[in-house]
Amino acid sequence: MEQKRPTDIFQELLDYLWNGLGLEEKGWKRLKNNTAIVNWARSNYNKNQPSPGKSSVPYFDFSEISGAYDCTNFVSHAVLAGGAKINDTGGSGISSTGWYYRNINNRSSSWSGVDQFYNYMTTNTKANTAYGTTYVYSHNGGMWNLGSVMQFDFDGKNGYNHSTIITKRTSSDGRYYAYVTGRTGDNNYNNNKSADEMSPGYNPRVINVYNR
């Protein structure tokens, strides 16, 4: 019998309290454990083989596929580590629905695709699964948190092309500045990099992920 990790036990306790108290029916938004997201990202961004965000979901490095990158897969595991709920729609092959990973040949495109992750999170309405609210990044710190997802458009031509986790914030004169951690592949990562310096000509977007 597989031994449960402390984070999995904690998540089960949260599920019990959430469902038992009927908080969703009362209009509450269910926050993830953003500290766990940040801790997982900071612990794994520079590893050649990151740990899974949850023991039941294996970590496959998408940069091993020719022409592919690992950034959104890394983000999916990070929010999974914080308790984001998977939506396995039961498909075969590469599914255009849901948000899940079983193996490299059986998964959703939203697990590893930048725009697909965004589209899924911001349109999903299924109960007891992850979803997201989105904003254009600004220096208003009330619009994003540590543990939020930040995506970048580097050229302004073909949509957004890089996903990261906000892992640090500073403030000056009432303005808040985000710093991000991400992983593109082996020895190719963002280490608490300033979001303002990452893509100065184009506005990043933020996704705050919750559970329904």
C-alpha positions as CSV (number, residue, x, y, z in Angstrom):
1,M,0.0,0.0,0.0
2,E,1.4,3.4,-1.0
3,Q,2.2,5.6,1.9
4,K,0.5,9.0,1.7
5,R,2.6,12.2,1.9
6,P,1.8,14.8,4.5
7,T,0.6,17.2,1.8
8,D,-1.9,14.6,0.5
9,I,-3.2,14.0,4.0
10,F,-3.6,17.8,4.5
11,Q,-5.5,18.1,1.2
12,E,-7.9,15.3,2.3
13,L,-8.5,17.2,5.6
14,L,-9.3,20.4,3.6
15,D,-11.7,18.4,1.4
16,Y,-13.5,17.1,4.4
17,L,-13.9,20.5,6.0
18,W,-14.9,22.2,2.7
19,N,-17.5,19.6,1.9
20,G,-18.7,19.1,5.4
21,L,-19.3,22.8,6.0
22,G,-20.9,23.5,2.6
23,L,-18.6,26.5,2.0
24,E,-19.1,26.4,-1.8
25,E,-22.8,26.7,-1.4
26,K,-22.2,29.8,0.8
27,G,-20.3,31.5,-2.0
28,W,-16.7,30.9,-0.8
29,K,-13.8,30.6,-3.2
30,R,-11.5,27.8,-2.2
31,L,-7.9,29.0,-2.1
32,K,-5.1,26.5,-2.7
33,N,-2.1,26.2,-0.5
34,N,0.0,28.9,-2.2
35,T,2.9,28.4,0.2
36,A,3.1,24.8,-1.0
37,I,3.1,25.9,-4.7
38,V,6.0,28.3,-4.1
39,N,8.0,25.8,-2.0
40,W,7.5,23.1,-4.7
41,A,8.6,25.5,-7.5
42,R,11.6,26.7,-5.6
43,S,12.7,23.1,-4.7
44,N,12.4,21.8,-8.3
45,Y,13.1,24.5,-10.9
46,N,16.8,23.6,-11.3
47,K,16.5,19.8,-11.1
48,N,17.0,17.6,-14.1
49,Q,14.2,15.4,-12.8
50,P,11.7,17.4,-10.7
51,S,9.6,15.6,-8.2
52,P,5.9,15.1,-9.0
53,G,3.5,17.7,-7.6
54,K,1.4,14.8,-6.3
55,S,2.6,11.2,-5.8
56,S,-0.1,9.7,-8.1
57,V,0.9,11.9,-11.1
58,P,4.3,11.1,-12.6
59,Y,6.6,13.9,-13.8
60,F,7.7,13.6,-17.4
61,D,10.1,16.3,-18.7
62,F,8.5,17.6,-21.9
63,S,11.7,19.2,-23.0
64,E,12.8,15.6,-23.9
65,I,10.4,15.8,-26.8
66,S,12.0,17.5,-29.8
67,G,10.8,21.1,-30.2
68,A,8.8,21.0,-26.9
69,Y,9.4,22.8,-23.6
70,D,8.6,21.9,-20.0
71,C,7.3,25.2,-18.6
72,T,3.6,24.6,-18.4
73,N,4.1,21.0,-17.3
74,F,6.2,22.4,-14.5
75,V,3.4,24.9,-13.6
76,S,0.8,22.2,-13.6
77,H,2.8,20.2,-11.1
78,A,3.4,23.3,-9.0
79,V,-0.3,24.1,-8.6
80,L,-1.0,20.4,-8.1
81,A,1.4,20.5,-5.2
82,G,-0.7,23.2,-3.8
83,G,-3.9,21.2,-4.0
84,A,-5.4,22.1,-7.4
85,K,-7.9,19.5,-8.3
86,I,-7.4,17.4,-11.5
87,N,-10.2,17.0,-14.0
88,D,-9.7,13.7,-15.8
89,T,-12.3,13.5,-18.5
90,G,-11.6,9.8,-19.2
91,G,-10.4,10.3,-22.8
92,S,-7.7,8.5,-24.7
93,G,-4.7,10.0,-26.4
94,I,-4.2,13.7,-26.2
95,S,-7.5,15.2,-25.0
96,S,-8.7,18.7,-25.7
97,T,-10.8,18.6,-22.6
98,G,-10.0,18.5,-18.9
99,W,-6.7,19.0,-17.1
100,Y,-4.8,15.8,-16.2
101,Y,-1.8,13.7,-16.9
102,R,-1.7,9.9,-16.8
103,N,1.3,9.3,-19.1
104,I,2.9,11.0,-22.1
105,N,0.4,9.3,-24.5
106,N,-2.7,9.8,-22.3
107,R,-3.2,13.4,-21.0
108,S,-4.9,16.7,-21.7
109,S,-3.3,19.3,-23.9
110,S,-4.0,21.8,-21.1
111,W,-1.4,20.0,-18.9
112,S,1.5,21.2,-20.9
113,G,0.3,23.8,-23.4
114,V,0.6,27.5,-22.5
115,D,-2.6,28.8,-24.1
116,Q,-4.4,25.5,-23.5
117,F,-3.7,25.8,-19.7
118,Y,-5.0,29.3,-19.7
119,N,-8.1,28.5,-21.7
120,Y,-9.0,25.5,-19.5
121,M,-8.5,27.3,-16.2
122,T,-10.4,30.4,-17.2
123,T,-13.4,28.6,-18.7
124,N,-13.8,25.4,-16.5
125,T,-17.0,25.3,-14.6
126,K,-17.0,21.7,-13.3
127,A,-17.5,21.2,-9.6
128,N,-14.6,20.0,-7.4
129,T,-11.9,20.8,-10.0
130,A,-9.4,23.6,-10.5
131,Y,-10.3,26.8,-12.3
132,G,-8.8,30.3,-12.6
133,T,-9.4,34.0,-12.7
134,T,-7.2,36.1,-14.9
135,Y,-5.8,39.6,-15.0
136,V,-3.2,41.5,-17.0
137,Y,-0.2,41.9,-14.7
138,S,0.1,45.2,-13.0
139,H,1.8,46.6,-9.9
140,N,-1.5,46.3,-8.0
141,G,-0.5,43.6,-5.6
142,G,-4.2,42.9,-4.9
143,M,-4.6,41.3,-8.3
144,W,-2.1,38.5,-7.8
145,N,-0.4,36.4,-5.1
146,L,2.6,34.3,-4.4
147,G,1.8,31.0,-6.0
148,S,-0.2,32.6,-8.9
149,V,0.6,31.5,-12.4
150,M,2.2,34.2,-14.7
151,Q,2.4,33.7,-18.5
152,F,4.6,35.7,-20.9
153,D,4.3,36.8,-24.5
154,F,7.8,37.4,-25.8
155,D,7.2,38.6,-29.3
156,G,3.6,39.8,-29.5
157,K,2.9,37.7,-32.6
158,N,1.7,34.1,-31.7
159,G,0.1,34.3,-28.3
160,Y,1.7,33.5,-25.0
161,N,4.6,31.2,-25.0
162,H,6.0,30.8,-21.4
163,S,4.4,29.8,-18.1
164,T,5.9,30.4,-14.6
165,I,5.0,30.7,-10.9
166,I,5.2,33.9,-8.9
167,T,7.5,33.1,-6.1
168,K,8.6,36.4,-4.7
169,R,7.2,39.9,-4.4
170,T,8.6,43.3,-3.4
171,S,7.1,46.7,-2.9
172,S,8.2,50.3,-3.3
173,D,6.1,53.5,-3.1
174,G,2.9,51.5,-3.1
175,R,3.7,49.4,-6.2
176,Y,4.2,45.7,-6.0
177,Y,6.7,43.8,-8.2
178,A,6.5,40.1,-9.1
179,Y,9.4,37.7,-9.5
180,V,8.9,34.3,-11.1
181,T,10.3,30.8,-11.1
182,G,10.0,28.5,-14.1
183,R,11.6,25.6,-15.9
184,T,12.0,25.2,-19.6
185,G,14.3,22.2,-19.5
186,D,17.6,21.0,-18.0
187,N,19.7,23.9,-17.1
188,N,17.2,26.3,-18.6
189,Y,15.1,28.0,-15.9
190,N,14.0,31.2,-14.3
191,N,15.3,31.7,-10.8
192,N,13.2,34.4,-9.1
193,K,13.4,36.5,-12.2
194,S,11.8,40.0,-12.3
195,A,8.6,39.8,-14.3
196,D,9.1,43.4,-15.4
197,E,12.5,42.4,-17.0
198,M,11.3,39.1,-18.5
199,S,9.1,40.7,-21.2
200,P,9.4,44.5,-21.1
201,G,7.5,45.2,-24.3
202,Y,4.4,43.0,-23.7
203,N,2.1,42.6,-20.6
204,P,2.2,39.2,-18.9
205,R,-1.0,37.7,-17.7
206,V,-1.8,36.3,-14.3
207,I,-4.0,33.3,-13.5
208,N,-5.1,32.8,-9.9
209,V,-6.0,29.2,-9.6
210,Y,-8.7,28.0,-7.1
211,N,-10.8,24.9,-6.6
212,R,-14.5,24.8,-7.1
